[in-house]
Amino acid sequence: MDVSIRPARHTQFEELGEITAQAYLGDGLLDFGADDPYLEQLRAVGRRAAEAEVLVALDADGRLLGGVTYVAPGTPWADIAGEDEAEFRMLAVSPEARGRGAGEALVRACIERARAAGGLSGIVLSTQSAMLGAHRIYRRLGFVRTPERDWYPLPGLALLTFRLEL
């Protein structure tokens, strides 16, 4: 599949927010289902784009396949990144586009941005244990588990961490 990556356009914010929300809901990743307060953040693509860089994956016909938020060090969307690390969050691909390279292309784009920034030692991410497909992508691209950095944003919600040395 031919996948291109570029910054999200304002006209794509709502659709990407819905793809992201539905990916998390459909995969059973939200403890409170459709009532989960995290859905608001997943849908807030415009806010993320104002404070970080939101990238989208498009197919050859320009259809939106998914997206990710690339977070530079010290910016509001950084959860676990140190001052010399980039981070990415909210990687999501629509169910019908999965398995066709969009997720990996989005992760590669984040890695490229971190390398191009210069002076960064690594790029990090948080993930849930159930996100096995994403874990395969991360490992294939050289990310390693960093269990010493795992954390709990809410009681009972363990987030696993991965890091790629740049």
C-alpha positions as MATLAB code, in Angstrom:
seq = 'MDVSIRPARHTQFEELGEITAQAYLGDGLLDFGADDPYLEQLRAVGRRAAEAEVLVALDADGRLLGGVTYVAPGTPWADIAGEDEAEFRMLAVSPEARGRGAGEALVRACIERARAAGGLSGIVLSTQSAMLGAHRIYRRLGFVRTPERDWYPLPGLALLTFRLEL';
ca = [
       0.000    0.000    0.000;
       1.227    3.443   -0.906;
       1.093    5.584    2.266;
       2.125    9.217    2.550;
       2.664   11.127    5.788;
       2.217   14.866    6.280;
       1.040   17.342    8.912;
      -2.707   17.252    9.536;
      -4.808   19.956    7.941;
      -7.522   21.781    9.821;
     -10.135   20.139    7.588;
      -8.973   16.688    8.810;
      -9.072   17.382   12.546;
     -12.605   16.151   13.156;
     -12.198   12.992   11.076;
      -8.852   12.137   12.689;
     -10.324   12.733   16.136;
     -13.087   10.250   15.351;
     -10.653    7.683   13.907;
      -8.553    7.968   17.058;
     -11.520    7.775   19.438;
     -13.058    4.825   17.583;
      -9.727    2.976   17.462;
      -9.390    3.196   21.244;
     -13.050    2.343   21.811;
     -13.088   -0.507   19.300;
      -9.970   -2.064   20.779;
     -11.435   -1.906   24.305;
      -8.686    0.415   25.558;
     -10.908    2.791   27.529;
     -11.942    1.680   31.003;
     -15.233    3.573   30.887;
     -16.119    2.875   27.253;
     -18.076    5.631   25.527;
     -18.226    7.547   28.839;
     -14.447    7.635   29.287;
     -13.184   11.202   29.821;
     -10.057   10.414   27.770;
     -12.233   10.412   24.644;
     -12.288   14.205   24.809;
      -8.486   14.312   24.515;
      -8.481   11.723   21.730;
     -10.900   13.864   19.733;
      -9.083   17.162   20.487;
      -6.910   17.117   17.366;
      -7.079   20.896   16.963;
      -5.745   21.435   20.466;
      -2.968   18.891   19.914;
      -2.055   20.508   16.588;
      -1.719   23.885   18.328;
       0.607   22.479   21.001;
       2.417   19.658   19.185;
       2.666   18.264   15.646;
      -0.146   16.042   14.429;
       0.743   13.862   11.459;
      -1.660   11.962    9.222;
      -1.287    8.913    7.002;
      -3.038    9.069    3.634;
      -3.492    6.419    0.974;
      -2.772    7.007   -2.725;
      -6.294    8.427   -3.176;
      -5.860   10.897   -0.312;
      -8.067    8.976    2.151;
      -7.216    9.516    5.798;
      -5.938    6.268    7.332;
      -4.792    7.408   10.754;
      -2.570    9.761   12.660;
      -0.160   10.357   15.506;
       0.922   13.256   17.707;
       4.662   13.989   17.652;
       5.740   15.763   20.837;
       8.923   17.814   21.079;
      10.690   17.928   24.464;
       9.213   20.266   27.038;
       5.906   20.805   25.269;
       2.500   20.360   26.934;
       1.763   16.904   25.445;
       4.941   15.297   26.799;
       4.090   12.631   29.356;
       7.322   10.755   29.966;
       9.935   12.397   27.735;
      13.030   13.792   29.369;
      14.442   17.138   28.302;
      16.527   15.464   25.581;
      13.823   13.112   24.299;
      10.948   13.384   21.852;
       7.735   11.430   22.373;
       4.775   10.347   20.342;
       1.227    9.725   21.470;
      -2.201    8.686   20.288;
      -1.067    6.577   17.354;
      -4.254    5.335   15.694;
      -5.123    3.715   12.382;
      -8.678    3.084   11.213;
      -9.650   -0.602   11.455;
     -10.048   -0.965    7.689;
      -6.529    0.403    7.077;
      -4.684   -1.770    9.605;
      -2.025   -4.143    8.405;
      -1.206   -2.013    5.376;
       1.764   -0.037    6.713;
       0.114    3.174    7.891;
       1.012    2.714   11.568;
       4.632    1.918   10.808;
       4.877    4.866    8.408;
       3.567    7.195   11.129;
       6.085    5.880   13.671;
       8.923    6.218   11.136;
       7.892    9.830   10.520;
       8.137   10.546   14.257;
      11.590    8.954   14.382;
      12.705   11.064   11.407;
      11.477   14.247   13.108;
      13.303   13.389   16.320;
      16.537   12.695   14.426;
      16.183   15.890   12.388;
      15.689   17.946   15.570;
      19.289   17.252   16.567;
      20.575   16.990   20.104;
      18.006   14.421   21.197;
      19.132   11.164   22.766;
      15.952    9.206   22.077;
      12.260    9.002   21.385;
       9.829    7.462   23.866;
       6.242    6.333   24.056;
       3.664    4.903   26.441;
       1.358    2.058   25.460;
      -1.108   -0.361   26.946;
      -0.317   -4.062   27.271;
      -3.190   -4.937   24.912;
      -1.720   -2.944   22.006;
       0.203   -5.941   20.666;
       0.162   -4.888   17.014;
       1.738   -1.568   17.926;
       4.340   -3.334   20.107;
       5.408   -5.402   17.077;
       5.944   -2.204   15.075;
       7.948   -0.608   17.872;
      10.219   -3.637   18.300;
      10.703   -4.022   14.534;
      11.873   -0.388   14.383;
      14.354   -0.856   17.241;
      12.435    0.385   20.279;
      13.175   -1.449   23.524;
      10.995   -1.822   26.607;
      11.874    0.467   29.506;
       9.924   -1.078   32.397;
      11.610    1.221   34.912;
       9.625    4.075   33.315;
       6.208    2.348   33.289;
       3.583    4.459   34.993;
      -0.042    4.717   36.102;
      -1.964    7.789   34.885;
      -5.001    6.421   36.746;
      -5.275    3.777   39.451;
      -5.283    0.382   37.766;
      -4.216    1.690   34.322;
      -0.640    0.593   33.739;
       1.172    2.155   30.800;
       4.206    0.342   29.450;
       7.041    2.383   27.976;
       9.380    1.935   25.043;
      12.425    3.949   23.938;
      14.487    4.203   20.785;
      18.052    5.452   21.092;
      18.745    8.033   18.379;
];
